[in-house]
Short mmCIF file of C-alpha atoms in Angstrom, two decimals:
data_model
loop_
_atom_site.label_atom_id
_atom_site.label_comp_id
_atom_site.label_asym_id
_atom_site.label_seq_id
_atom_site.Cartn_x
_atom_site.Cartn_y
_atom_site.Cartn_z
CA ALA A 3 118.25 98.55 83.16
CA GLU A 4 116.26 101.50 81.17
CA MET A 5 119.01 101.83 78.38
CA HIS A 6 118.56 97.89 77.73
CA THR A 7 114.73 98.24 77.87
CA LYS A 8 112.99 97.72 74.33
CA ARG A 9 110.28 100.12 74.27
CA GLU A 10 107.87 100.77 71.11
CA LYS A 11 108.46 103.74 69.37
CA PRO A 12 105.10 106.05 68.14
CA THR A 13 104.42 105.52 64.63
CA SER A 14 103.58 108.92 62.49
CA GLU A 15 100.03 107.96 62.92
CA TRP A 16 100.21 107.70 66.72
CA ARG A 17 101.93 111.06 66.87
CA GLU A 18 99.59 112.90 64.80
CA LEU A 19 96.61 111.48 67.17
CA MET A 20 98.52 112.62 70.33
CA ASP A 21 98.93 115.97 68.57
CA LYS A 22 94.94 116.10 68.33
CA LEU A 23 94.54 114.77 71.97
CA SER A 24 96.71 117.89 73.13
CA GLU A 25 95.04 120.17 71.09
CA ILE A 26 91.65 119.29 72.26
CA SER A 27 92.46 118.63 76.01
CA CYS A 28 94.46 122.00 76.27
CA ASP A 29 91.72 123.89 74.56
CA GLU A 30 89.03 122.41 76.98
CA TYR A 31 91.63 122.98 80.09
CA ARG A 32 92.27 126.83 79.47
CA LYS A 33 88.35 127.11 78.54
CA LEU A 34 87.88 126.61 82.29
CA VAL A 35 90.93 127.79 83.90
CA ASN A 36 91.82 130.87 82.09
CA GLU A 37 88.60 131.98 80.41
CA ASP A 38 85.75 131.05 82.96
CA GLN A 39 85.47 134.32 85.24
CA ARG A 40 83.93 132.12 88.15
CA PHE A 41 87.05 129.82 88.06
CA VAL A 42 89.50 131.92 90.37
CA PRO A 43 86.78 132.64 92.78
CA TYR A 44 85.70 129.22 93.11
CA PHE A 45 89.31 127.94 93.51
CA ARG A 46 89.86 130.15 96.43
CA SER A 47 86.61 129.44 97.98
CA ALA A 48 86.27 125.78 97.63
CA THR A 49 89.91 124.77 98.37
CA PRO A 50 92.40 125.78 101.38
CA GLU A 51 94.32 127.63 98.57
CA LEU A 52 94.37 130.80 100.54
CA GLU A 53 95.27 129.33 103.72
CA LEU A 54 97.99 127.59 102.43
CA THR A 55 99.75 130.90 101.33
CA GLU A 56 99.57 131.39 105.33
CA LEU A 57 100.79 128.08 106.62
CA ASN A 58 104.78 127.25 106.88
CA ILE A 59 104.65 124.15 105.08
CA GLY A 60 106.98 124.28 102.40
CA SER A 61 110.58 125.86 101.43
CA ARG A 62 109.02 128.44 99.20
CA PRO A 63 105.97 130.52 99.53
CA ALA A 64 102.87 129.30 97.56
CA LYS A 65 102.74 132.24 95.30
CA ARG A 66 105.39 134.05 93.37
CA LYS A 67 103.76 137.26 94.22
CA ALA A 68 101.03 138.32 97.08
CA SER A 69 98.44 139.01 94.38
CA GLY A 70 97.53 137.84 90.95
CA GLY A 71 95.14 134.91 89.61
CA VAL A 72 96.05 131.43 88.98
CA GLU A 73 99.05 132.15 86.80
CA SER A 74 100.72 133.63 90.10
CA LEU A 75 100.51 130.19 91.86
CA ARG A 76 103.44 127.85 92.06
CA ALA A 77 102.86 124.31 90.72
CA ILE A 78 103.04 122.51 94.11
CA PRO A 79 100.24 124.59 95.86
CA TRP A 80 98.27 124.62 92.98
CA ILE A 81 98.00 120.68 92.64
CA PHE A 82 98.26 120.32 96.54
CA ALA A 83 94.96 122.37 97.11
CA TRP A 84 93.15 120.21 94.56
CA THR A 85 94.50 116.92 96.04
CA GLN A 86 93.44 118.26 99.72
CA THR A 87 89.90 118.22 98.40
CA ARG A 88 90.17 115.09 96.62
CA LEU A 89 89.01 116.65 93.14
CA ASN A 90 92.61 116.37 91.82
CA LEU A 91 91.30 118.61 88.93
CA PRO A 92 94.72 119.44 87.12
CA THR A 93 95.13 115.85 86.59
CA TRP A 94 92.46 114.83 84.61
CA LEU A 95 90.81 118.06 83.14
CA GLY A 96 90.71 118.06 79.50
CA VAL A 97 91.39 114.24 79.13
CA GLY A 98 87.89 113.14 79.08
CA LYS A 99 86.74 115.41 76.11
CA ALA A 100 89.93 114.53 74.28
CA PHE A 101 89.18 110.77 74.67
CA ARG A 102 85.44 111.02 73.98
CA GLU A 103 85.90 113.15 70.94
CA ILE A 104 88.29 111.08 69.17
CA LEU A 105 86.52 107.74 70.23
CA ASN A 106 83.35 109.16 68.74
CA SER A 107 85.29 109.88 65.42
CA ASP A 108 86.90 107.75 62.56
CA ASP A 109 89.89 107.76 64.84
CA GLY A 110 88.37 105.98 67.39
CA PRO A 111 89.72 102.53 66.31
CA LYS A 112 93.35 104.11 66.04
CA LEU A 113 93.22 105.41 69.88
CA ARG A 114 91.99 101.91 70.93
CA ALA A 115 95.16 100.55 69.08
CA MET A 116 97.38 103.18 70.61
CA TYR A 117 96.17 102.36 73.96
CA ASN A 118 96.79 98.58 73.51
CA GLU A 119 100.09 98.44 71.51
CA PHE A 120 101.76 101.67 72.81
CA GLY A 121 103.21 101.22 76.19
CA SER A 122 104.01 104.74 77.08
CA PHE A 123 100.52 105.96 76.29
CA ARG A 124 98.93 103.12 78.02
CA THR A 125 100.91 103.91 81.18
CA THR A 126 99.83 107.74 81.16
CA VAL A 127 96.20 106.67 80.88
CA ASP A 128 96.38 104.26 83.60
CA LEU A 129 98.02 106.71 85.53
CA VAL A 130 94.82 109.31 84.86
CA GLU A 131 92.73 106.12 85.65
CA MET A 132 94.75 105.51 89.18
CA VAL A 133 94.00 109.33 90.13
CA LEU A 134 90.37 109.13 89.00
CA ALA A 135 90.09 106.14 91.34
CA LYS A 136 91.55 107.86 94.06
CA SER A 137 89.53 111.32 93.52
CA GLU A 138 86.07 111.73 95.44
CA PRO A 139 83.67 114.38 93.86
CA ILE A 140 80.93 113.85 96.69
CA ILE A 141 83.83 115.02 99.21
CA ALA A 142 84.50 118.03 96.69
CA LYS A 143 80.74 118.78 96.56
CA ASN A 144 80.95 119.21 100.62
CA TYR A 145 83.50 121.70 100.50
CA ASP A 146 81.54 123.50 98.10
CA ARG A 147 78.33 123.12 100.58
CA MET A 148 80.41 124.58 103.31
CA LEU A 149 82.35 127.30 101.74
CA VAL A 150 80.98 128.40 98.40
CA GLU A 151 78.43 131.20 99.15
CA ASP A 152 77.90 132.43 95.62
CA PRO A 153 75.07 130.64 93.85
CA ASN A 154 76.67 131.31 90.39
CA ILE A 155 80.05 129.68 91.69
CA GLN A 156 78.54 126.76 93.04
CA ASP A 157 77.17 126.12 89.77
CA LEU A 158 80.68 126.01 88.57
CA GLY A 159 81.53 123.45 91.01
CA THR A 160 78.44 121.26 89.87
CA GLU A 161 79.54 121.82 86.19
CA ILE A 162 83.24 120.47 87.24
CA ARG A 163 81.75 117.55 89.01
CA ASN A 164 79.85 116.50 85.69
CA ILE A 165 82.87 116.94 83.67
CA HIS A 166 84.54 114.61 86.08
CA ALA A 167 82.07 112.01 85.81
CA GLU A 168 81.93 112.22 81.76
CA THR A 169 86.02 111.93 81.94
CA GLU A 170 85.57 108.73 84.18
CA LYS A 171 83.43 107.20 81.59
CA ALA A 172 85.92 107.93 78.51
CA VAL A 173 88.90 106.60 80.44
CA LEU A 174 87.09 103.30 81.48
CA ASP A 175 85.73 103.11 77.89
CA LEU A 176 89.10 103.67 76.14
CA ALA A 177 90.87 101.16 79.11
CA SER A 178 87.95 98.77 78.41
CA HIS A 179 87.27 98.53 82.13
CA THR A 180 84.06 98.71 83.55
CA THR A 181 85.41 99.75 87.33
CA PHE A 182 88.52 101.55 88.50
CA CYS A 183 91.16 99.08 89.93
CA GLU A 184 89.92 96.42 87.74
CA THR A 185 93.46 95.39 87.32
CA ASN A 186 95.18 96.73 90.35
CA ASP A 187 93.94 94.71 93.17
CA PHE A 188 96.48 96.24 95.78
CA LEU A 189 95.11 99.85 94.94
CA LYS A 190 91.43 98.92 95.32
CA SER A 191 92.40 97.12 98.92
CA VAL A 192 94.11 100.31 99.92
CA LEU A 193 91.15 102.63 98.76
CA LEU A 194 88.91 100.43 100.92
CA VAL A 195 90.81 100.49 103.92
CA ARG A 196 91.88 104.36 103.50
CA ASN A 197 88.54 105.99 102.63
CA PRO A 198 86.67 106.02 105.72
CA TYR A 199 89.66 107.46 107.66
CA VAL A 200 90.65 110.19 105.10
CA ASP A 201 86.85 110.89 104.54
CA CYS A 202 86.39 112.05 108.01
CA LEU A 203 89.48 114.52 108.01
CA ASN A 204 88.27 115.96 105.00
CA VAL A 205 84.78 116.43 106.50
CA MET A 206 86.49 118.00 109.64
CA GLN A 207 88.72 120.06 107.22
CA ALA A 208 85.59 121.80 105.53
CA GLU A 209 84.34 122.76 109.02
CA ILE A 210 87.63 124.10 109.82
CA LEU A 211 87.83 126.28 106.79
CA LYS A 212 84.37 127.45 107.48
CA ARG A 213 85.00 128.55 111.11
CA LEU A 214 88.65 130.07 110.33
CA ARG A 215 87.32 132.27 107.52
CA LYS A 216 84.66 133.97 109.97
CA CYS A 217 86.71 133.81 113.07
CA ASP A 218 87.73 137.35 114.61
CA ASP A 219 89.00 135.97 117.80
CA PRO A 220 92.89 135.67 117.82
CA VAL A 221 93.05 132.69 120.35
CA LYS A 222 90.60 130.79 118.31
CA GLU A 223 92.30 131.49 115.17
CA LYS A 224 95.41 130.14 116.35
CA VAL A 225 93.56 126.80 117.52
CA LEU A 226 91.71 126.53 114.06
CA ARG A 227 94.97 127.06 112.21
CA ASP A 228 96.64 124.53 114.11
CA ALA A 229 93.76 122.09 113.69
CA LEU A 230 93.75 122.79 109.62
CA LEU A 231 97.68 121.98 109.39
CA ILE A 232 96.99 118.74 111.41
CA SER A 233 94.12 118.07 108.79
CA ILE A 234 96.31 118.67 105.60
CA THR A 235 98.99 116.57 107.04
CA GLY A 236 96.46 113.58 107.37
CA ILE A 237 94.74 114.15 104.38
CA ALA A 238 98.22 114.23 102.23
CA ASN A 239 99.42 111.11 104.14
CA GLY A 240 96.07 109.49 103.46
CA MET A 241 96.15 110.44 99.77
CA GLY A 242 99.93 109.36 99.10
CA ASN A 243 100.08 112.61 96.98
CA THR A 244 101.12 116.33 98.18
CA GLY A 245 101.71 117.98 95.33
#
């Protein structure tokens, strides 16, 4: 069926625009993930990444090597950890900056035209909008409050949530939507039913992680690890994403 589906081919103008979007978004992504010295400590404090490396939940180890930074992680646990905290950072980081910068430039009308006329690009933007709709920065904030002790690293969490808010605005602006799920009634209804249950699991997981990281009793540690695995499974099923 795909072979017989007619799809729009990107014009040279659209290709140039996508190159600009790629350059801006990649720079923004690397600025935070690779250059901010607070990022790795934040990631390891505010998500269950360290605990994922010790749980038998996959066919391969969560890291390619026992030590190292973000570059040592495999793709699946990198996504999985952010999905667990409902921030989904790798999916949207850099997107908002790229869209906003282009929308505020002379190329703004071209970007809007590309969204309306180029189906593949529109599908990509709509997927980002879907992930943003499923994200809950207030839940991620609770992980920060419970697990991140360094005030300087806590500040990074606030900065990331501010970037998330700006990304939401930019994506909604480009899509000419006022709210998420505006054209997806099914997802809207799913989120309304699902969120109250997953929210509770997230609150419990943050508490479990806090207790587990301070636990020095092997018996209690076993109970906490079992509880953590149950919470991970529940959140993954609720989110409909694992990594």
